[in-house]
Short mmCIF file of C-alpha atoms and ligand atoms in Angstrom, two decimals:
data_model
loop_
_atom_site.label_atom_id
_atom_site.label_comp_id
_atom_site.label_asym_id
_atom_site.label_seq_id
_atom_site.Cartn_x
_atom_site.Cartn_y
_atom_site.Cartn_z
CA MET Y 1 0.00 0.00 0.00
CA HIS Y 2 1.13 3.55 -0.73
CA TYR Y 3 0.39 6.26 1.84
CA ALA Y 4 -0.02 10.03 1.99
CA GLU Y 5 0.88 11.99 5.08
CA LEU Y 6 -1.82 14.07 6.72
CA PRO Y 7 -0.89 17.50 8.14
CA ASN Y 8 -1.05 16.04 11.68
CA GLY Y 9 1.60 13.41 10.83
CA ARG Y 10 -0.85 10.51 10.50
CA ARG Y 11 -0.85 8.59 7.25
CA MET Y 12 -3.61 7.37 5.01
CA PRO Y 13 -3.69 5.04 2.01
CA VAL Y 14 -3.63 6.90 -1.32
CA ILE Y 15 -6.34 4.57 -2.57
CA GLY Y 16 -9.53 3.70 -0.72
CA PHE Y 17 -12.77 1.92 -1.46
CA GLY Y 18 -15.81 4.13 -2.20
CA THR Y 19 -19.27 3.05 -1.01
CA TYR Y 20 -21.63 5.70 -2.46
CA ARG Y 21 -24.69 4.13 -4.13
CA ILE Y 22 -23.80 0.68 -2.78
CA ASP Y 23 -27.06 -0.56 -1.32
CA PRO Y 24 -26.79 -1.20 2.43
CA LYS Y 25 -27.72 -4.84 1.83
CA ASP Y 26 -24.72 -5.25 -0.53
CA THR Y 27 -22.26 -3.15 1.44
CA ARG Y 28 -20.98 -5.70 3.92
CA GLU Y 29 -20.10 -8.13 1.13
CA ALA Y 30 -18.47 -5.48 -1.08
CA VAL Y 31 -16.40 -4.01 1.77
CA SER Y 32 -15.41 -7.49 2.98
CA GLN Y 33 -14.17 -8.31 -0.51
CA ALA Y 34 -12.26 -5.05 -0.74
CA LEU Y 35 -10.59 -5.66 2.65
CA SER Y 36 -9.67 -9.24 1.73
CA MET Y 37 -8.09 -7.98 -1.50
CA GLY Y 38 -5.90 -5.49 0.36
CA TYR Y 39 -7.83 -2.21 0.61
CA ARG Y 40 -7.25 -0.59 3.98
CA SER Y 41 -9.22 2.63 3.52
CA ILE Y 42 -13.03 2.71 3.27
CA ASP Y 43 -15.10 5.82 2.50
CA THR Y 44 -18.67 5.98 3.79
CA ALA Y 45 -21.06 8.79 4.84
CA GLN Y 46 -24.20 9.34 6.86
CA LEU Y 47 -25.94 10.01 3.54
CA TYR Y 48 -25.07 6.57 2.15
CA ARG Y 49 -27.00 4.76 4.94
CA ASN Y 50 -24.34 2.03 5.01
CA GLU Y 51 -22.09 3.01 7.94
CA ARG Y 52 -23.46 0.06 9.94
CA GLU Y 53 -22.60 -2.43 7.20
CA VAL Y 54 -19.14 -0.91 6.72
CA GLY Y 55 -18.58 -1.39 10.47
CA GLN Y 56 -19.79 -4.99 10.26
CA ALA Y 57 -17.33 -5.76 7.47
CA VAL Y 58 -14.52 -4.12 9.45
CA ALA Y 59 -15.35 -6.17 12.56
CA ALA Y 60 -15.60 -9.42 10.58
CA SER Y 61 -12.31 -8.80 8.75
CA GLY Y 62 -10.14 -9.51 11.77
CA ILE Y 63 -7.74 -6.81 10.51
CA ASP Y 64 -6.03 -4.80 13.22
CA ARG Y 65 -8.03 -1.56 13.59
CA ALA Y 66 -4.78 0.41 13.60
CA ASP Y 67 -4.14 -0.77 10.04
CA LEU Y 68 -7.49 0.51 8.77
CA PHE Y 69 -8.56 4.00 7.75
CA ILE Y 70 -12.31 4.57 7.96
CA THR Y 71 -13.83 7.83 6.74
CA SER Y 72 -17.37 9.10 7.25
CA LYS Y 73 -19.09 12.40 6.48
CA THR Y 74 -21.67 14.51 8.24
CA MET Y 75 -25.00 15.55 6.76
CA THR Y 76 -26.01 17.96 9.52
CA GLU Y 77 -25.83 21.71 9.87
CA GLY Y 78 -24.67 23.51 13.01
CA TYR Y 79 -22.88 22.49 16.16
CA LYS Y 80 -25.39 20.43 18.16
CA PRO Y 81 -26.87 18.26 15.39
CA THR Y 82 -23.37 17.60 14.08
CA ARG Y 83 -22.01 16.61 17.50
CA GLU Y 84 -24.92 14.22 17.96
CA GLY Y 85 -24.57 12.97 14.38
CA ILE Y 86 -20.92 12.04 14.94
CA GLU Y 87 -21.84 10.06 18.05
CA ARG Y 88 -24.63 8.27 16.18
CA SER Y 89 -22.33 7.46 13.26
CA LEU Y 90 -19.79 5.88 15.63
CA GLU Y 91 -22.54 3.88 17.31
CA ARG Y 92 -23.94 2.69 13.98
CA ALA Y 93 -20.53 1.62 12.73
CA GLY Y 94 -19.66 0.04 16.08
CA LEU Y 95 -16.38 1.98 16.15
CA ASP Y 96 -14.72 3.97 18.90
CA HIS Y 97 -13.22 6.39 16.37
CA PHE Y 98 -13.21 7.36 12.71
CA ASP Y 99 -9.86 8.00 11.07
CA LEU Y 100 -11.38 10.90 9.16
CA MET Y 101 -14.67 12.79 9.30
CA LEU Y 102 -15.58 15.37 6.66
CA VAL Y 103 -18.25 18.05 6.47
CA HIS Y 104 -19.94 16.56 3.41
CA TRP Y 105 -20.96 19.80 1.64
CA PRO Y 106 -21.00 23.55 2.23
CA ASN Y 107 -23.87 24.71 4.45
CA SER Y 108 -25.09 27.85 6.15
CA ASP Y 109 -23.17 27.29 9.41
CA HIS Y 110 -19.64 26.14 8.58
CA ALA Y 111 -18.23 27.44 11.83
CA GLY Y 112 -20.70 25.59 14.09
CA THR Y 113 -20.66 22.40 12.03
CA TYR Y 114 -16.88 22.29 11.90
CA ARG Y 115 -16.53 23.12 15.61
CA ALA Y 116 -18.31 19.83 16.37
CA LEU Y 117 -15.65 18.03 14.31
CA GLU Y 118 -12.83 19.90 16.03
CA GLU Y 119 -14.16 18.95 19.47
CA ALA Y 120 -14.53 15.29 18.49
CA TYR Y 121 -10.99 15.43 17.07
CA GLN Y 122 -9.65 16.85 20.32
CA ALA Y 123 -11.53 14.14 22.24
CA GLY Y 124 -9.90 11.42 20.08
CA LEU Y 125 -13.17 10.30 18.47
CA LEU Y 126 -11.91 11.51 15.11
CA ARG Y 127 -8.24 11.10 14.18
CA ALA Y 128 -8.38 13.61 11.33
CA ILE Y 129 -10.97 16.13 10.10
CA GLY Y 130 -11.71 17.97 6.90
CA VAL Y 131 -14.30 19.00 4.37
CA SER Y 132 -15.82 17.92 1.08
CA ASN Y 133 -17.08 19.96 -1.86
CA PHE Y 134 -15.68 23.19 -0.38
CA ASN Y 135 -14.24 25.80 -2.75
CA SER Y 136 -11.26 28.04 -1.95
CA ASP Y 137 -13.36 30.88 -0.49
CA GLN Y 138 -15.24 28.49 1.79
CA ILE Y 139 -11.96 26.93 2.94
CA GLY Y 140 -10.39 30.34 3.49
CA GLU Y 141 -13.36 31.46 5.60
CA LEU Y 142 -13.32 28.23 7.62
CA CYS Y 143 -9.58 28.47 8.30
CA GLU Y 144 -10.05 31.96 9.77
CA GLN Y 145 -12.43 30.56 12.39
CA ALA Y 146 -10.92 27.12 12.99
CA ASP Y 147 -8.38 26.02 15.61
CA VAL Y 148 -7.62 22.86 13.63
CA ALA Y 149 -7.34 23.57 9.90
CA PRO Y 150 -9.10 21.10 7.58
CA MET Y 151 -6.66 18.35 6.59
CA ILE Y 152 -8.46 17.17 3.45
CA ASP Y 153 -10.87 18.48 0.84
CA GLN Y 154 -12.69 15.68 -0.96
CA ILE Y 155 -13.87 17.08 -4.29
CA GLU Y 156 -14.95 15.76 -7.64
CA THR Y 157 -11.76 15.00 -9.56
CA SER Y 158 -11.29 12.88 -12.64
CA VAL Y 159 -9.39 12.98 -15.93
CA TYR Y 160 -12.13 15.26 -17.33
CA TRP Y 161 -12.21 17.52 -14.25
CA GLN Y 162 -8.66 17.72 -12.94
CA GLN Y 163 -9.21 20.65 -10.55
CA ARG Y 164 -6.24 22.62 -11.90
CA LYS Y 165 -7.12 25.61 -9.72
CA MET Y 166 -8.09 23.83 -6.52
CA HIS Y 167 -5.12 21.46 -6.52
CA PRO Y 168 -2.41 24.14 -6.12
CA PHE Y 169 -4.63 26.06 -3.72
CA LEU Y 170 -4.96 22.99 -1.48
CA GLN Y 171 -1.26 22.16 -1.76
CA GLY Y 172 -0.40 25.72 -0.77
CA ARG Y 173 -2.42 25.29 2.41
CA HIS Y 174 -1.08 21.78 3.13
CA ILE Y 175 -4.55 20.29 2.66
CA LEU Y 176 -4.67 16.88 0.98
CA HIS Y 177 -6.67 16.66 -2.24
CA GLU Y 178 -8.96 13.66 -2.31
CA SER Y 179 -10.95 12.75 -5.43
CA TRP Y 180 -14.50 11.60 -5.50
CA SER Y 181 -15.78 9.88 -8.66
CA PRO Y 182 -12.25 9.28 -9.99
CA LEU Y 183 -13.78 7.07 -12.71
CA GLY Y 184 -16.42 9.65 -13.61
CA GLU Y 185 -19.08 7.68 -11.74
CA GLY Y 186 -19.20 5.28 -14.68
CA ARG Y 187 -21.18 7.95 -16.57
CA SER Y 188 -18.57 10.15 -18.21
CA ARG Y 189 -17.32 7.78 -20.95
CA VAL Y 190 -13.80 8.37 -19.68
CA LEU Y 191 -13.22 4.61 -19.70
CA GLU Y 192 -13.74 4.66 -23.48
CA GLU Y 193 -11.25 7.46 -24.10
CA PRO Y 194 -8.93 6.36 -26.97
CA ALA Y 195 -5.88 8.28 -25.67
CA LEU Y 196 -6.18 6.46 -22.35
CA GLN Y 197 -6.71 3.12 -24.07
CA ALA Y 198 -3.42 3.58 -25.96
CA ILE Y 199 -1.54 4.22 -22.71
CA ALA Y 200 -3.32 1.28 -21.07
CA ASP Y 201 -2.36 -1.06 -23.93
CA HIS Y 202 1.26 0.05 -23.68
CA HIS Y 203 1.39 -0.90 -19.98
CA HIS Y 204 -0.87 -3.99 -20.30
CA LYS Y 205 -3.29 -2.33 -17.90
CA SER Y 206 -6.94 -1.25 -18.09
CA VAL Y 207 -8.09 2.32 -18.67
CA ALA Y 208 -9.47 2.42 -15.10
CA GLN Y 209 -6.00 1.52 -13.80
CA VAL Y 210 -4.38 4.25 -15.92
CA VAL Y 211 -6.86 6.83 -14.59
CA LEU Y 212 -6.25 5.82 -10.96
CA ARG Y 213 -2.47 5.72 -11.45
CA PHE Y 214 -2.52 9.11 -13.14
CA LEU Y 215 -4.42 10.72 -10.27
CA THR Y 216 -2.23 9.15 -7.59
CA GLN Y 217 0.92 10.28 -9.46
CA GLU Y 218 -0.59 13.79 -9.41
CA ASP Y 219 -0.81 13.60 -5.59
CA VAL Y 220 -4.57 13.03 -5.52
CA ILE Y 221 -6.06 10.39 -3.21
CA VAL Y 222 -8.62 8.18 -4.99
CA LEU Y 223 -11.73 6.27 -3.88
CA PRO Y 224 -12.95 4.04 -6.73
CA ARG Y 225 -16.20 2.18 -6.14
CA SER Y 226 -17.34 -1.15 -7.56
CA THR Y 227 -19.28 -4.23 -6.51
CA ASN Y 228 -17.66 -6.34 -9.23
CA PRO Y 229 -14.87 -8.42 -7.61
CA ALA Y 230 -12.70 -8.28 -10.75
CA HIS Y 231 -12.95 -4.47 -10.83
CA ILE Y 232 -12.39 -4.14 -7.07
CA ARG Y 233 -9.17 -6.12 -7.44
CA GLU Y 234 -8.08 -4.39 -10.63
CA ASN Y 235 -8.54 -0.91 -9.18
CA LEU Y 236 -6.07 -1.61 -6.39
CA ASP Y 237 -3.45 -3.12 -8.69
CA ILE Y 238 -1.95 0.16 -9.87
CA PHE Y 239 1.46 0.37 -8.26
CA ASP Y 240 3.48 -1.92 -10.54
CA PHE Y 241 3.69 0.63 -13.37
CA THR Y 242 4.41 4.34 -13.67
CA LEU Y 243 3.30 6.87 -16.28
CA ASP Y 244 6.24 8.81 -17.69
CA GLU Y 245 6.23 12.59 -18.12
CA ALA Y 246 4.98 12.40 -21.75
CA GLU Y 247 2.10 10.14 -20.70
CA LEU Y 248 1.23 12.38 -17.77
CA ASP Y 249 1.15 15.34 -20.15
CA ARG Y 250 -1.11 13.50 -22.57
CA VAL Y 251 -3.58 12.74 -19.79
CA ARG Y 252 -3.38 16.30 -18.42
CA ARG Y 253 -4.45 17.56 -21.85
CA LEU Y 254 -7.70 15.54 -21.63
CA ASP Y 255 -8.97 17.89 -18.91
CA ARG Y 256 -12.24 19.61 -19.89
CA ALA Y 257 -13.04 21.08 -16.46
CA GLU Y 258 -16.30 19.18 -16.81
CA SER Y 259 -18.30 17.84 -13.88
CA VAL Y 260 -20.40 14.66 -14.12
CA GLU Y 261 -22.88 16.17 -11.69
CA ASN Y 262 -25.15 19.17 -12.10
CA TRP Y 263 -24.02 20.79 -8.89
CA PRO Y 264 -25.09 24.26 -7.83
CA SER Y 265 -22.40 26.70 -8.92
CA ASP Y 266 -21.10 27.34 -5.36
CA MET Y 267 -20.23 23.65 -5.19
CA LEU Y 268 -18.28 23.63 -8.44
CA GLN Y 269 -14.78 24.29 -7.25
CA GLU Y 270 -13.06 27.04 -9.15
CA GLN Y 271 -14.03 26.88 -12.81
CA TYR Y 272 -11.22 27.41 -15.34
P1 NAD Q 1 -16.50 6.13 -9.41
O1 NAD Q 1 -15.89 7.26 -10.17
O2 NAD Q 1 -15.68 5.34 -8.48
O3 NAD Q 1 -17.17 5.18 -10.52
C1 NAD Q 1 -17.90 4.07 -10.16
C2 NAD Q 1 -18.42 3.42 -11.44
O4 NAD Q 1 -17.33 2.90 -12.19
C3 NAD Q 1 -19.35 2.27 -11.16
O5 NAD Q 1 -20.37 2.29 -12.15
C4 NAD Q 1 -18.46 1.05 -11.32
O6 NAD Q 1 -19.19 -0.08 -11.70
C5 NAD Q 1 -17.51 1.50 -12.40
N1 NAD Q 1 -16.17 0.87 -12.26
C6 NAD Q 1 -15.42 0.79 -11.14
N2 NAD Q 1 -14.26 0.16 -11.40
C7 NAD Q 1 -14.28 -0.15 -12.72
C8 NAD Q 1 -13.34 -0.79 -13.57
N3 NAD Q 1 -12.15 -1.23 -13.12
N4 NAD Q 1 -13.67 -0.96 -14.87
C9 NAD Q 1 -14.86 -0.51 -15.36
N5 NAD Q 1 -15.79 0.12 -14.61
C10 NAD Q 1 -15.48 0.30 -13.28
O7 NAD Q 1 -17.85 6.71 -8.73
P2 NAD Q 1 -18.38 7.14 -7.32
O8 NAD Q 1 -18.82 5.97 -6.54
O9 NAD Q 1 -19.34 8.22 -7.60
O10 NAD Q 1 -17.12 7.82 -6.57
C11 NAD Q 1 -16.23 7.08 -5.77
C12 NAD Q 1 -16.45 7.32 -4.29
O11 NAD Q 1 -16.25 8.70 -3.96
C13 NAD Q 1 -17.89 7.07 -3.83
O12 NAD Q 1 -18.21 5.70 -3.77
C14 NAD Q 1 -17.90 7.79 -2.52
O13 NAD Q 1 -17.25 7.02 -1.51
C15 NAD Q 1 -17.11 9.04 -2.88
N6 NAD Q 1 -18.02 10.15 -3.31
C16 NAD Q 1 -18.07 11.27 -2.53
C17 NAD Q 1 -18.87 12.34 -2.89
C18 NAD Q 1 -18.89 13.57 -2.04
O14 NAD Q 1 -19.75 14.45 -2.22
N7 NAD Q 1 -17.97 13.70 -1.10
C19 NAD Q 1 -19.65 12.30 -4.06
C20 NAD Q 1 -19.58 11.16 -4.85
C21 NAD Q 1 -18.74 10.11 -4.46
#
């Protein structure tokens, strides 16, 4: 496994298993498969309604908790509901801590919402904290009020939406850049992109593997999701090849700054 270092010195795998849109009844099986194949980071959220099943798979895996990195995300607004939500998430997952908790999306009370995360971090219930879908202004505003700066921003990032403005902004603030929908949610046709296929053929890899390798070489943490065992395995098998500078450049040129989602404009990080 390859790791990235969080600003607080902890480390996290650069590839994790995404669980959005995995039905709760299928989650335990999918996460168990991912863990048995070598994934050590799992991304869930209150919104996904599968924290309990993620926790069940973790408990059944027999893997040392210290070797796992479990992320969840809030869906509450303001201090009190968020504090209670964190406690309920831990209860549901049967865990005594999350390795990372994110404010899932911008809301009308960033300061109060994030303060609940800071307190839980200081109490050891959360080992790292951050945000998701925040743009640079929202992060700047939060940092002015926060005691513990956000350590991660999880934002939509794929070959077609490379976040060329947000990435340097986050790096400048020592905030890790984590990608959601690295494979374009299966809807963007990125896996049919001829330029990527040519690179994949050259390395005897799949296009999905080239996309995930590209993003990790660009210092972006990825969270591919699948319930297909062959794809789950394939997506993790990306560290036995490296894209050279010419290949990286070719993939960089595929950027269209194009989101797969129709997000409200304040959730589309820095257009370019
Ligand atoms: P993704 O980009 O991981 O794409 C998933 C799709 O790709 C599925 O249809 C899957 O069947 C297909 N796929 C996966 N591996 C493949 C392979 N090797 N070959 C061919 N097809 C393959 O989509 P996602 O689930 O939207 O994003 C990943 C994770 O990011 C989520 O599961 C979730 O954990 C997180 N996420 C977070 C937010 C947020 O707001 N913070 C939003 C969306 C997703």
